[in-house]
mmCIF file with all atom_site columns, C-alpha atoms in Angstrom:
data_model
loop_
_atom_site.group_PDB
_atom_site.id
_atom_site.type_symbol
_atom_site.label_atom_id
_atom_site.label_alt_id
_atom_site.label_comp_id
_atom_site.label_asym_id
_atom_site.label_entity_id
_atom_site.label_seq_id
_atom_site.pdbx_PDB_ins_code
_atom_site.Cartn_x
_atom_site.Cartn_y
_atom_site.Cartn_z
_atom_site.occupancy
_atom_site.B_iso_or_equiv
_atom_site.pdbx_formal_charge
_atom_site.auth_seq_id
_atom_site.auth_comp_id
_atom_site.auth_asym_id
_atom_site.auth_atom_id
_atom_site.pdbx_PDB_model_num
ATOM 1   C CA . MET A 1 1   ? -3.624  11.978  17.136  1.00 0.00 ? 63  MET A CA 1
ATOM 2   C CA . ARG A 1 2   ? -2.366  15.638  18.990  1.00 0.00 ? 64  ARG A CA 1
ATOM 3   C CA . LEU A 1 3   ? 0.116   13.843  21.790  1.00 0.00 ? 65  LEU A CA 1
ATOM 4   C CA . ASP A 1 4   ? -1.671  15.521  24.826  1.00 0.00 ? 66  ASP A CA 1
ATOM 5   C CA . ARG A 1 5   ? -5.141  14.221  23.202  1.00 0.00 ? 67  ARG A CA 1
ATOM 6   C CA . PHE A 1 6   ? -2.947  10.742  23.213  1.00 0.00 ? 68  PHE A CA 1
ATOM 7   C CA . LEU A 1 7   ? -1.853  11.273  26.809  1.00 0.00 ? 69  LEU A CA 1
ATOM 8   C CA . THR A 1 8   ? -4.634  11.949  28.778  1.00 0.00 ? 70  THR A CA 1
ATOM 9   C CA . ALA A 1 9   ? -6.941  9.508   26.870  1.00 0.00 ? 71  ALA A CA 1
ATOM 10  C CA . ARG A 1 10  ? -3.910  6.771   27.633  1.00 0.00 ? 72  ARG A CA 1
ATOM 11  C CA . THR A 1 11  ? -3.753  8.234   31.043  1.00 0.00 ? 73  THR A CA 1
ATOM 12  C CA . ARG A 1 12  ? -5.609  8.776   34.182  1.00 0.00 ? 74  ARG A CA 1
ATOM 13  C CA . LEU A 1 13  ? -4.887  12.821  33.979  1.00 0.00 ? 75  LEU A CA 1
ATOM 14  C CA . SER A 1 14  ? -6.122  16.498  32.880  1.00 0.00 ? 76  SER A CA 1
ATOM 15  C CA . ARG A 1 15  ? -5.088  18.051  30.144  1.00 0.00 ? 77  ARG A CA 1
ATOM 16  C CA . LYS A 1 16  ? -3.780  20.868  32.451  1.00 0.00 ? 78  LYS A CA 1
ATOM 17  C CA . GLU A 1 17  ? -1.249  17.166  33.399  1.00 0.00 ? 79  GLU A CA 1
ATOM 18  C CA . VAL A 1 18  ? -0.062  16.354  30.849  1.00 0.00 ? 80  VAL A CA 1
ATOM 19  C CA . GLN A 1 19  ? 0.317   20.500  29.621  1.00 0.00 ? 81  GLN A CA 1
ATOM 20  C CA . ARG A 1 20  ? 2.647   20.037  32.474  1.00 0.00 ? 82  ARG A CA 1
ATOM 21  C CA . LEU A 1 21  ? 4.931   16.790  31.969  1.00 0.00 ? 83  LEU A CA 1
ATOM 22  C CA . LEU A 1 22  ? 5.543   18.438  28.658  1.00 0.00 ? 84  LEU A CA 1
ATOM 23  C CA . ALA A 1 23  ? 6.408   20.912  29.756  1.00 0.00 ? 85  ALA A CA 1
ATOM 24  C CA . ALA A 1 24  ? 9.126   19.688  32.268  1.00 0.00 ? 86  ALA A CA 1
ATOM 25  C CA . GLY A 1 25  ? 10.667  17.497  29.237  1.00 0.00 ? 87  GLY A CA 1
ATOM 26  C CA . SER A 1 26  ? 8.811   14.018  31.273  1.00 0.00 ? 88  SER A CA 1
ATOM 27  C CA . VAL A 1 27  ? 7.574   12.743  27.406  1.00 0.00 ? 89  VAL A CA 1
ATOM 28  C CA . LEU A 1 28  ? 9.069   10.903  24.844  1.00 0.00 ? 90  LEU A CA 1
ATOM 29  C CA . VAL A 1 29  ? 8.175   10.643  21.357  1.00 0.00 ? 91  VAL A CA 1
ATOM 30  C CA . ASP A 1 30  ? 10.220  8.264   18.968  1.00 0.00 ? 92  ASP A CA 1
ATOM 31  C CA . ASP A 1 31  ? 13.364  8.285   21.777  1.00 0.00 ? 93  ASP A CA 1
ATOM 32  C CA . GLU A 1 32  ? 13.079  12.871  22.213  1.00 0.00 ? 94  GLU A CA 1
ATOM 33  C CA . VAL A 1 33  ? 11.964  14.770  24.413  1.00 0.00 ? 95  VAL A CA 1
ATOM 34  C CA . GLN A 1 34  ? 9.000   16.495  23.209  1.00 0.00 ? 96  GLN A CA 1
ATOM 35  C CA . MET A 1 35  ? 7.012   19.444  24.249  1.00 0.00 ? 97  MET A CA 1
ATOM 36  C CA . ASN A 1 36  ? 4.754   20.578  21.808  1.00 0.00 ? 98  ASN A CA 1
ATOM 37  C CA . THR A 1 37  ? 1.303   19.509  22.448  1.00 0.00 ? 99  THR A CA 1
ATOM 38  C CA . ARG A 1 38  ? 0.284   19.523  18.207  1.00 0.00 ? 100 ARG A CA 1
ATOM 39  C CA . HIS A 1 39  ? 3.269   16.766  17.619  1.00 0.00 ? 101 HIS A CA 1
ATOM 40  C CA . GLU A 1 40  ? 0.993   14.253  16.084  1.00 0.00 ? 102 GLU A CA 1
ATOM 41  C CA . VAL A 1 41  ? 0.930   10.817  17.392  1.00 0.00 ? 103 VAL A CA 1
ATOM 42  C CA . LYS A 1 42  ? 0.785   7.892   14.349  1.00 0.00 ? 104 LYS A CA 1
ATOM 43  C CA . GLN A 1 43  ? 0.552   4.364   14.458  1.00 0.00 ? 105 GLN A CA 1
ATOM 44  C CA . PHE A 1 44  ? 3.910   2.968   14.831  1.00 0.00 ? 106 PHE A CA 1
ATOM 45  C CA . THR A 1 45  ? 4.437   6.206   16.800  1.00 0.00 ? 107 THR A CA 1
ATOM 46  C CA . LYS A 1 46  ? 7.014   5.520   20.131  1.00 0.00 ? 108 LYS A CA 1
ATOM 47  C CA . VAL A 1 47  ? 5.607   7.328   23.283  1.00 0.00 ? 109 VAL A CA 1
ATOM 48  C CA . VAL A 1 48  ? 7.283   6.936   27.054  1.00 0.00 ? 110 VAL A CA 1
ATOM 49  C CA . VAL A 1 49  ? 6.435   9.152   30.107  1.00 0.00 ? 111 VAL A CA 1
ATOM 50  C CA . ASN A 1 50  ? 8.295   9.670   33.263  1.00 0.00 ? 112 ASN A CA 1
ATOM 51  C CA . GLY A 1 51  ? 10.183  6.011   32.085  1.00 0.00 ? 113 GLY A CA 1
ATOM 52  C CA . GLU A 1 52  ? 6.450   4.341   31.715  1.00 0.00 ? 114 GLU A CA 1
ATOM 53  C CA . CYS A 1 53  ? 5.894   3.025   27.515  1.00 0.00 ? 115 CYS A CA 1
ATOM 54  C CA . LEU A 1 54  ? 2.589   3.542   26.503  1.00 0.00 ? 116 LEU A CA 1
ATOM 55  C CA . GLN A 1 55  ? 3.116   2.720   23.004  1.00 0.00 ? 117 GLN A CA 1
ATOM 56  C CA . ASP A 1 56  ? 5.701   1.253   20.756  1.00 0.00 ? 118 ASP A CA 1
ATOM 57  C CA . LYS A 1 57  ? 4.141   -1.156  17.883  1.00 0.00 ? 119 LYS A CA 1
ATOM 58  C CA . LYS A 1 58  ? 6.220   -1.714  16.147  1.00 0.00 ? 120 LYS A CA 1
ATOM 59  C CA . PRO A 1 59  ? 5.459   -2.589  11.845  1.00 0.00 ? 121 PRO A CA 1
ATOM 60  C CA . VAL A 1 60  ? 4.951   -6.644  10.419  1.00 0.00 ? 122 VAL A CA 1
ATOM 61  C CA . TYR A 1 61  ? 4.716   -6.864  7.367   1.00 0.00 ? 123 TYR A CA 1
ATOM 62  C CA . ILE A 1 62  ? 4.402   -11.162 6.284   1.00 0.00 ? 124 ILE A CA 1
ATOM 63  C CA . MET A 1 63  ? 4.333   -12.801 2.733   1.00 0.00 ? 125 MET A CA 1
ATOM 64  C CA . LEU A 1 64  ? 3.237   -16.258 2.838   1.00 0.00 ? 126 LEU A CA 1
ATOM 65  C CA . ASN A 1 65  ? 2.485   -19.044 0.855   1.00 0.00 ? 127 ASN A CA 1
ATOM 66  C CA . LYS A 1 66  ? -1.762  -19.216 1.089   1.00 0.00 ? 128 LYS A CA 1
ATOM 67  C CA . PRO A 1 67  ? -2.306  -23.656 0.845   1.00 0.00 ? 129 PRO A CA 1
ATOM 68  C CA . ALA A 1 68  ? -5.632  -24.312 -0.612  1.00 0.00 ? 130 ALA A CA 1
ATOM 69  C CA . GLY A 1 69  ? -8.472  -24.857 2.231   1.00 0.00 ? 131 GLY A CA 1
ATOM 70  C CA . TYR A 1 70  ? -7.388  -21.693 4.012   1.00 0.00 ? 132 TYR A CA 1
ATOM 71  C CA . LEU A 1 71  ? -9.934  -18.682 5.515   1.00 0.00 ? 133 LEU A CA 1
ATOM 72  C CA . SER A 1 72  ? -8.337  -15.162 4.059   1.00 0.00 ? 134 SER A CA 1
ATOM 73  C CA . ALA A 1 73  ? -8.815  -13.924 7.488   1.00 0.00 ? 135 ALA A CA 1
ATOM 74  C CA . THR A 1 74  ? -8.570  -13.667 11.340  1.00 0.00 ? 136 THR A CA 1
ATOM 75  C CA . LYS A 1 75  ? -10.942 -16.065 12.865  1.00 0.00 ? 137 LYS A CA 1
ATOM 76  C CA . ASP A 1 76  ? -13.979 -17.772 11.650  1.00 0.00 ? 138 ASP A CA 1
ATOM 77  C CA . ASP A 1 77  ? -16.202 -20.337 13.365  1.00 0.00 ? 139 ASP A CA 1
ATOM 78  C CA . LYS A 1 78  ? -15.892 -23.341 10.726  1.00 0.00 ? 140 LYS A CA 1
ATOM 79  C CA . HIS A 1 79  ? -13.137 -23.087 8.434   1.00 0.00 ? 141 HIS A CA 1
ATOM 80  C CA . PRO A 1 80  ? -9.185  -22.467 9.043   1.00 0.00 ? 142 PRO A CA 1
ATOM 81  C CA . THR A 1 81  ? -7.442  -19.289 8.881   1.00 0.00 ? 143 THR A CA 1
ATOM 82  C CA . VAL A 1 82  ? -4.509  -18.581 7.504   1.00 0.00 ? 144 VAL A CA 1
ATOM 83  C CA . MET A 1 83  ? -3.684  -17.028 10.930  1.00 0.00 ? 145 MET A CA 1
ATOM 84  C CA . GLU A 1 84  ? -2.950  -20.489 12.375  1.00 0.00 ? 146 GLU A CA 1
ATOM 85  C CA . LEU A 1 85  ? -0.067  -20.639 10.059  1.00 0.00 ? 147 LEU A CA 1
ATOM 86  C CA . ILE A 1 86  ? 1.452   -17.339 11.261  1.00 0.00 ? 148 ILE A CA 1
ATOM 87  C CA . PRO A 1 87  ? 2.839   -17.202 15.039  1.00 0.00 ? 149 PRO A CA 1
ATOM 88  C CA . GLU A 1 88  ? 0.965   -15.938 17.957  1.00 0.00 ? 150 GLU A CA 1
ATOM 89  C CA . GLU A 1 89  ? 3.318   -13.566 19.189  1.00 0.00 ? 151 GLU A CA 1
ATOM 90  C CA . LEU A 1 90  ? 2.808   -11.558 15.567  1.00 0.00 ? 152 LEU A CA 1
ATOM 91  C CA . HIS A 1 91  ? -0.702  -11.773 15.486  1.00 0.00 ? 153 HIS A CA 1
ATOM 92  C CA . GLU A 1 92  ? -2.403  -8.376  17.521  1.00 0.00 ? 154 GLU A CA 1
ATOM 93  C CA . GLY A 1 93  ? -3.169  -5.987  14.311  1.00 0.00 ? 155 GLY A CA 1
ATOM 94  C CA . LEU A 1 94  ? -2.607  -8.714  12.032  1.00 0.00 ? 156 LEU A CA 1
ATOM 95  C CA . HIS A 1 95  ? -4.605  -8.101  8.826   1.00 0.00 ? 157 HIS A CA 1
ATOM 96  C CA . VAL A 1 96  ? -4.551  -9.917  5.154   1.00 0.00 ? 158 VAL A CA 1
ATOM 97  C CA . ALA A 1 97  ? -3.541  -7.306  2.366   1.00 0.00 ? 159 ALA A CA 1
ATOM 98  C CA . GLY A 1 98  ? -5.721  -8.337  -0.241  1.00 0.00 ? 160 GLY A CA 1
ATOM 99  C CA . ARG A 1 99  ? -7.823  -11.735 -0.062  1.00 0.00 ? 161 ARG A CA 1
ATOM 100 C CA . LEU A 1 100 ? -7.677  -15.188 -2.043  1.00 0.00 ? 162 LEU A CA 1
ATOM 101 C CA . ASP A 1 101 ? -10.528 -17.525 -2.170  1.00 0.00 ? 163 ASP A CA 1
ATOM 102 C CA . ARG A 1 102 ? -10.436 -20.854 0.571   1.00 0.00 ? 164 ARG A CA 1
ATOM 103 C CA . ALA A 1 103 ? -9.540  -22.268 -2.747  1.00 0.00 ? 165 ALA A CA 1
ATOM 104 C CA . SER A 1 104 ? -7.707  -20.460 -3.897  1.00 0.00 ? 166 SER A CA 1
ATOM 105 C CA . THR A 1 105 ? -3.356  -20.227 -3.081  1.00 0.00 ? 167 THR A CA 1
ATOM 106 C CA . GLY A 1 106 ? -0.176  -18.373 -3.503  1.00 0.00 ? 168 GLY A CA 1
ATOM 107 C CA . LEU A 1 107 ? 0.877   -15.176 -2.151  1.00 0.00 ? 169 LEU A CA 1
ATOM 108 C CA . LEU A 1 108 ? -1.059  -13.374 0.534   1.00 0.00 ? 170 LEU A CA 1
ATOM 109 C CA . LEU A 1 109 ? 0.617   -10.653 2.137   1.00 0.00 ? 171 LEU A CA 1
ATOM 110 C CA . LEU A 1 110 ? -0.029  -9.119  5.785   1.00 0.00 ? 172 LEU A CA 1
ATOM 111 C CA . THR A 1 111 ? 0.947   -6.927  8.054   1.00 0.00 ? 173 THR A CA 1
ATOM 112 C CA . ASN A 1 112 ? 0.025   -4.319  10.791  1.00 0.00 ? 174 ASN A CA 1
ATOM 113 C CA . ASP A 1 113 ? -0.151  -1.283  8.627   1.00 0.00 ? 175 ASP A CA 1
ATOM 114 C CA . GLY A 1 114 ? -3.189  0.204   7.726   1.00 0.00 ? 176 GLY A CA 1
ATOM 115 C CA . THR A 1 115 ? -1.922  2.887   5.176   1.00 0.00 ? 177 THR A CA 1
ATOM 116 C CA . TRP A 1 116 ? 0.498   -0.026  3.301   1.00 0.00 ? 178 TRP A CA 1
ATOM 117 C CA . SER A 1 117 ? -2.407  -2.405  3.030   1.00 0.00 ? 179 SER A CA 1
ATOM 118 C CA . ARG A 1 118 ? -4.307  0.491   1.740   1.00 0.00 ? 180 ARG A CA 1
ATOM 119 C CA . ALA A 1 119 ? -1.853  1.144   -0.429  1.00 0.00 ? 181 ALA A CA 1
ATOM 120 C CA . ILE A 1 120 ? -1.673  -1.817  -2.064  1.00 0.00 ? 182 ILE A CA 1
ATOM 121 C CA . THR A 1 121 ? -4.727  -2.704  -1.777  1.00 0.00 ? 183 THR A CA 1
ATOM 122 C CA . MET A 1 122 ? -6.735  0.705   -3.363  1.00 0.00 ? 184 MET A CA 1
ATOM 123 C CA . PRO A 1 123 ? -8.267  0.471   -7.101  1.00 0.00 ? 185 PRO A CA 1
ATOM 124 C CA . SER A 1 124 ? -6.480  3.632   -7.622  1.00 0.00 ? 186 SER A CA 1
ATOM 125 C CA . SER A 1 125 ? -2.745  1.779   -7.277  1.00 0.00 ? 187 SER A CA 1
ATOM 126 C CA . LYS A 1 126 ? -3.609  -0.534  -10.278 1.00 0.00 ? 188 LYS A CA 1
ATOM 127 C CA . ILE A 1 127 ? -0.794  -2.506  -8.436  1.00 0.00 ? 189 ILE A CA 1
ATOM 128 C CA . THR A 1 128 ? 0.287   -6.074  -10.899 1.00 0.00 ? 190 THR A CA 1
ATOM 129 C CA . LYS A 1 129 ? -0.645  -9.608  -9.981  1.00 0.00 ? 191 LYS A CA 1
ATOM 130 C CA . THR A 1 130 ? 0.133   -12.082 -11.965 1.00 0.00 ? 192 THR A CA 1
ATOM 131 C CA . TYR A 1 131 ? -1.832  -15.470 -11.026 1.00 0.00 ? 193 TYR A CA 1
ATOM 132 C CA . LEU A 1 132 ? -1.981  -18.938 -12.734 1.00 0.00 ? 194 LEU A CA 1
ATOM 133 C CA . VAL A 1 133 ? -4.782  -20.274 -13.838 1.00 0.00 ? 195 VAL A CA 1
ATOM 134 C CA . ARG A 1 134 ? -6.105  -23.879 -14.890 1.00 0.00 ? 196 ARG A CA 1
ATOM 135 C CA . LEU A 1 135 ? -9.155  -23.451 -16.956 1.00 0.00 ? 197 LEU A CA 1
ATOM 136 C CA . ARG A 1 136 ? -11.873 -26.605 -17.872 1.00 0.00 ? 198 ARG A CA 1
ATOM 137 C CA . ASN A 1 137 ? -11.991 -25.776 -21.221 1.00 0.00 ? 199 ASN A CA 1
ATOM 138 C CA . PRO A 1 138 ? -8.561  -24.867 -23.594 1.00 0.00 ? 200 PRO A CA 1
ATOM 139 C CA . VAL A 1 139 ? -8.666  -21.556 -24.226 1.00 0.00 ? 201 VAL A CA 1
ATOM 140 C CA . SER A 1 140 ? -8.761  -19.799 -26.923 1.00 0.00 ? 202 SER A CA 1
ATOM 141 C CA . PRO A 1 141 ? -6.676  -16.453 -29.315 1.00 0.00 ? 203 PRO A CA 1
ATOM 142 C CA . SER A 1 142 ? -10.063 -14.736 -29.216 1.00 0.00 ? 204 SER A CA 1
ATOM 143 C CA . THR A 1 143 ? -10.506 -14.893 -25.686 1.00 0.00 ? 205 THR A CA 1
ATOM 144 C CA . GLN A 1 144 ? -7.777  -12.686 -25.263 1.00 0.00 ? 206 GLN A CA 1
ATOM 145 C CA . GLU A 1 145 ? -8.662  -10.312 -27.730 1.00 0.00 ? 207 GLU A CA 1
ATOM 146 C CA . THR A 1 146 ? -11.841 -9.911  -25.229 1.00 0.00 ? 208 THR A CA 1
ATOM 147 C CA . PHE A 1 147 ? -9.953  -9.608  -21.880 1.00 0.00 ? 209 PHE A CA 1
ATOM 148 C CA . ARG A 1 148 ? -8.117  -7.148  -24.012 1.00 0.00 ? 210 ARG A CA 1
ATOM 149 C CA . ASN A 1 149 ? -11.127 -5.115  -24.694 1.00 0.00 ? 211 ASN A CA 1
ATOM 150 C CA . GLY A 1 150 ? -12.088 -5.487  -21.556 1.00 0.00 ? 212 GLY A CA 1
ATOM 151 C CA . ILE A 1 151 ? -14.910 -7.401  -20.057 1.00 0.00 ? 213 ILE A CA 1
ATOM 152 C CA . TYR A 1 152 ? -18.714 -4.812  -18.555 1.00 0.00 ? 214 TYR A CA 1
ATOM 153 C CA . PHE A 1 153 ? -19.615 -6.561  -15.524 1.00 0.00 ? 215 PHE A CA 1
ATOM 154 C CA . ALA A 1 154 ? -23.437 -5.386  -15.423 1.00 0.00 ? 216 ALA A CA 1
ATOM 155 C CA . TYR A 1 155 ? -23.239 -6.124  -11.400 1.00 0.00 ? 217 TYR A CA 1
ATOM 156 C CA . GLU A 1 156 ? -21.358 -3.300  -10.710 1.00 0.00 ? 218 GLU A CA 1
ATOM 157 C CA . ASP A 1 157 ? -21.770 -1.183  -13.980 1.00 0.00 ? 219 ASP A CA 1
ATOM 158 C CA . LYS A 1 158 ? -18.256 -1.141  -14.726 1.00 0.00 ? 220 LYS A CA 1
ATOM 159 C CA . THR A 1 159 ? -16.000 -2.493  -17.711 1.00 0.00 ? 221 THR A CA 1
ATOM 160 C CA . THR A 1 160 ? -13.100 -4.679  -16.588 1.00 0.00 ? 222 THR A CA 1
ATOM 161 C CA . LEU A 1 161 ? -9.388  -2.970  -16.973 1.00 0.00 ? 223 LEU A CA 1
ATOM 162 C CA . PRO A 1 162 ? -7.601  -4.339  -20.323 1.00 0.00 ? 224 PRO A CA 1
ATOM 163 C CA . THR A 1 163 ? -6.361  -7.940  -19.333 1.00 0.00 ? 225 THR A CA 1
ATOM 164 C CA . HIS A 1 164 ? -3.520  -9.513  -20.331 1.00 0.00 ? 226 HIS A CA 1
ATOM 165 C CA . PHE A 1 165 ? -1.932  -13.321 -20.289 1.00 0.00 ? 227 PHE A CA 1
ATOM 166 C CA . ASP A 1 166 ? -0.056  -16.001 -21.500 1.00 0.00 ? 228 ASP A CA 1
ATOM 167 C CA . ILE A 1 167 ? -1.449  -19.222 -23.102 1.00 0.00 ? 229 ILE A CA 1
ATOM 168 C CA . ILE A 1 168 ? 1.279   -22.426 -20.899 1.00 0.00 ? 230 ILE A CA 1
ATOM 169 C CA . GLU A 1 169 ? -0.320  -25.080 -22.008 1.00 0.00 ? 231 GLU A CA 1
ATOM 170 C CA . PRO A 1 170 ? -4.300  -25.266 -24.142 1.00 0.00 ? 232 PRO A CA 1
ATOM 171 C CA . THR A 1 171 ? -6.314  -24.887 -20.511 1.00 0.00 ? 233 THR A CA 1
ATOM 172 C CA . LEU A 1 172 ? -3.649  -23.169 -18.488 1.00 0.00 ? 234 LEU A CA 1
ATOM 173 C CA . VAL A 1 173 ? -2.387  -19.769 -18.503 1.00 0.00 ? 235 VAL A CA 1
ATOM 174 C CA . ARG A 1 174 ? -0.808  -16.700 -16.828 1.00 0.00 ? 236 ARG A CA 1
ATOM 175 C CA . ILE A 1 175 ? -2.653  -13.686 -16.624 1.00 0.00 ? 237 ILE A CA 1
ATOM 176 C CA . TYR A 1 176 ? -1.798  -10.627 -14.728 1.00 0.00 ? 238 TYR A CA 1
ATOM 177 C CA . LEU A 1 177 ? -4.055  -8.279  -12.982 1.00 0.00 ? 239 LEU A CA 1
ATOM 178 C CA . ARG A 1 178 ? -3.919  -4.786  -12.419 1.00 0.00 ? 240 ARG A CA 1
ATOM 179 C CA . GLU A 1 179 ? -7.592  -4.750  -10.272 1.00 0.00 ? 241 GLU A CA 1
ATOM 180 C CA . GLY A 1 180 ? -9.067  -7.264  -7.580  1.00 0.00 ? 242 GLY A CA 1
ATOM 181 C CA . ARG A 1 181 ? -12.783 -7.221  -7.893  1.00 0.00 ? 243 ARG A CA 1
ATOM 182 C CA . TYR A 1 182 ? -15.106 -9.760  -5.974  1.00 0.00 ? 244 TYR A CA 1
ATOM 183 C CA . HIS A 1 183 ? -14.207 -12.942 -7.812  1.00 0.00 ? 245 HIS A CA 1
ATOM 184 C CA . GLN A 1 184 ? -12.571 -11.168 -10.905 1.00 0.00 ? 246 GLN A CA 1
ATOM 185 C CA . ILE A 1 185 ? -10.694 -13.407 -12.803 1.00 0.00 ? 247 ILE A CA 1
ATOM 186 C CA . LYS A 1 186 ? -13.614 -16.523 -12.487 1.00 0.00 ? 248 LYS A CA 1
ATOM 187 C CA . ARG A 1 187 ? -16.104 -14.376 -13.711 1.00 0.00 ? 249 ARG A CA 1
ATOM 188 C CA . MET A 1 188 ? -13.768 -12.733 -16.949 1.00 0.00 ? 250 MET A CA 1
ATOM 189 C CA . PHE A 1 189 ? -13.850 -16.271 -17.878 1.00 0.00 ? 251 PHE A CA 1
ATOM 190 C CA . PHE A 1 190 ? -16.872 -17.251 -17.406 1.00 0.00 ? 252 PHE A CA 1
ATOM 191 C CA . ALA A 1 191 ? -18.242 -14.122 -19.691 1.00 0.00 ? 253 ALA A CA 1
ATOM 192 C CA . VAL A 1 192 ? -16.215 -16.137 -22.423 1.00 0.00 ? 254 VAL A CA 1
ATOM 193 C CA . GLY A 1 193 ? -17.642 -19.515 -21.890 1.00 0.00 ? 255 GLY A CA 1
ATOM 194 C CA . ASN A 1 194 ? -15.325 -21.180 -19.330 1.00 0.00 ? 256 ASN A CA 1
ATOM 195 C CA . LYS A 1 195 ? -14.194 -22.791 -15.883 1.00 0.00 ? 257 LYS A CA 1
ATOM 196 C CA . VAL A 1 196 ? -11.465 -21.812 -13.759 1.00 0.00 ? 258 VAL A CA 1
ATOM 197 C CA . THR A 1 197 ? -10.414 -25.189 -12.266 1.00 0.00 ? 259 THR A CA 1
ATOM 198 C CA . SER A 1 198 ? -7.338  -23.759 -9.440  1.00 0.00 ? 260 SER A CA 1
ATOM 199 C CA . LEU A 1 199 ? -6.016  -20.498 -9.344  1.00 0.00 ? 261 LEU A CA 1
ATOM 200 C CA . HIS A 1 200 ? -2.115  -19.937 -8.206  1.00 0.00 ? 262 HIS A CA 1
ATOM 201 C CA . ARG A 1 201 ? -1.317  -15.851 -6.936  1.00 0.00 ? 263 ARG A CA 1
ATOM 202 C CA . GLU A 1 202 ? 2.391   -15.525 -7.845  1.00 0.00 ? 264 GLU A CA 1
ATOM 203 C CA . SER A 1 203 ? 2.870   -11.717 -7.535  1.00 0.00 ? 265 SER A CA 1
ATOM 204 C CA . VAL A 1 204 ? 1.612   -8.552  -6.220  1.00 0.00 ? 266 VAL A CA 1
ATOM 205 C CA . GLY A 1 205 ? 3.658   -5.603  -7.526  1.00 0.00 ? 267 GLY A CA 1
ATOM 206 C CA . HIS A 1 206 ? 7.568   -6.502  -6.655  1.00 0.00 ? 268 HIS A CA 1
ATOM 207 C CA . HIS A 1 207 ? 6.574   -9.386  -4.381  1.00 0.00 ? 269 HIS A CA 1
ATOM 208 C CA . GLN A 1 208 ? 6.989   -12.726 -5.544  1.00 0.00 ? 270 GLN A CA 1
ATOM 209 C CA . LEU A 1 209 ? 6.849   -15.759 -4.340  1.00 0.00 ? 271 LEU A CA 1
ATOM 210 C CA . ASN A 1 210 ? 9.856   -17.695 -5.664  1.00 0.00 ? 272 ASN A CA 1
ATOM 211 C CA . ASP A 1 211 ? 11.009  -20.813 -4.011  1.00 0.00 ? 273 ASP A CA 1
ATOM 212 C CA . LEU A 1 212 ? 8.734   -19.919 -0.368  1.00 0.00 ? 274 LEU A CA 1
ATOM 213 C CA . GLN A 1 213 ? 6.557   -23.664 0.630   1.00 0.00 ? 275 GLN A CA 1
ATOM 214 C CA . ALA A 1 214 ? 3.149   -23.603 0.308   1.00 0.00 ? 276 ALA A CA 1
ATOM 215 C CA . GLY A 1 215 ? 2.330   -23.056 3.932   1.00 0.00 ? 277 GLY A CA 1
ATOM 216 C CA . GLU A 1 216 ? 5.290   -21.058 5.031   1.00 0.00 ? 278 GLU A CA 1
ATOM 217 C CA . PHE A 1 217 ? 6.311   -18.088 5.877   1.00 0.00 ? 279 PHE A CA 1
ATOM 218 C CA . ARG A 1 218 ? 8.654   -14.744 6.097   1.00 0.00 ? 280 ARG A CA 1
ATOM 219 C CA . LEU A 1 219 ? 8.337   -11.696 8.034   1.00 0.00 ? 281 LEU A CA 1
ATOM 220 C CA . LEU A 1 220 ? 9.227   -9.051  4.672   1.00 0.00 ? 282 LEU A CA 1
ATOM 221 C CA . THR A 1 221 ? 12.149  -5.994  5.514   1.00 0.00 ? 283 THR A CA 1
ATOM 222 C CA . ALA A 1 222 ? 12.283  -2.617  4.998   1.00 0.00 ? 284 ALA A CA 1
ATOM 223 C CA . CYS A 1 223 ? 14.578  -3.557  1.641   1.00 0.00 ? 285 CYS A CA 1
ATOM 224 C CA . ASP A 1 224 ? 11.032  -5.132  0.753   1.00 0.00 ? 286 ASP A CA 1
ATOM 225 C CA . LEU A 1 225 ? 9.252   -3.147  0.624   1.00 0.00 ? 287 LEU A CA 1
#
């Protein structure tokens, strides 16, 4: 949003009054005097007028090890949500960047930065996500070939991207996914006659849970991003 439009929207000043403020050097943007009416004000731009701070929102990035039983949502009337695991002072503007089912566990990213979350979740990004998946029946080597070739989903009329997994135990695999369709892993194994009994996300891109325990979270720094 243009600076002059931001100021008229956030104050009761007229457009001419805003222009006079800017010309007088009374507006600080990110701690510097700004006189350009067309200067772009973004989500985390700091704006101060005559000593009064109109906006000083800080970006927040959170990695959470989601336990089972919590919804990947900011609020729900029937079930606990992951927000209950985050201190209230961090709640403003938070949203989930890449959901997990209520029964699923593992790495969940939350942020108030819409640009960052879109970059992580948009299909074109093809960021690799790693999951530890427990199955009802032993998995066969032929399933690996089927996944590498992609599985057709009639509902979306699309075929999944080639997907690789490692067999750890007969009924335990580590799968590497580069897209995120609705219940994709469950649907892929269902298509080959198997069933997922538990699903745990270990990583999203370079973000890894490591020693973060279930129900714990940590704030990500600029270096982590």
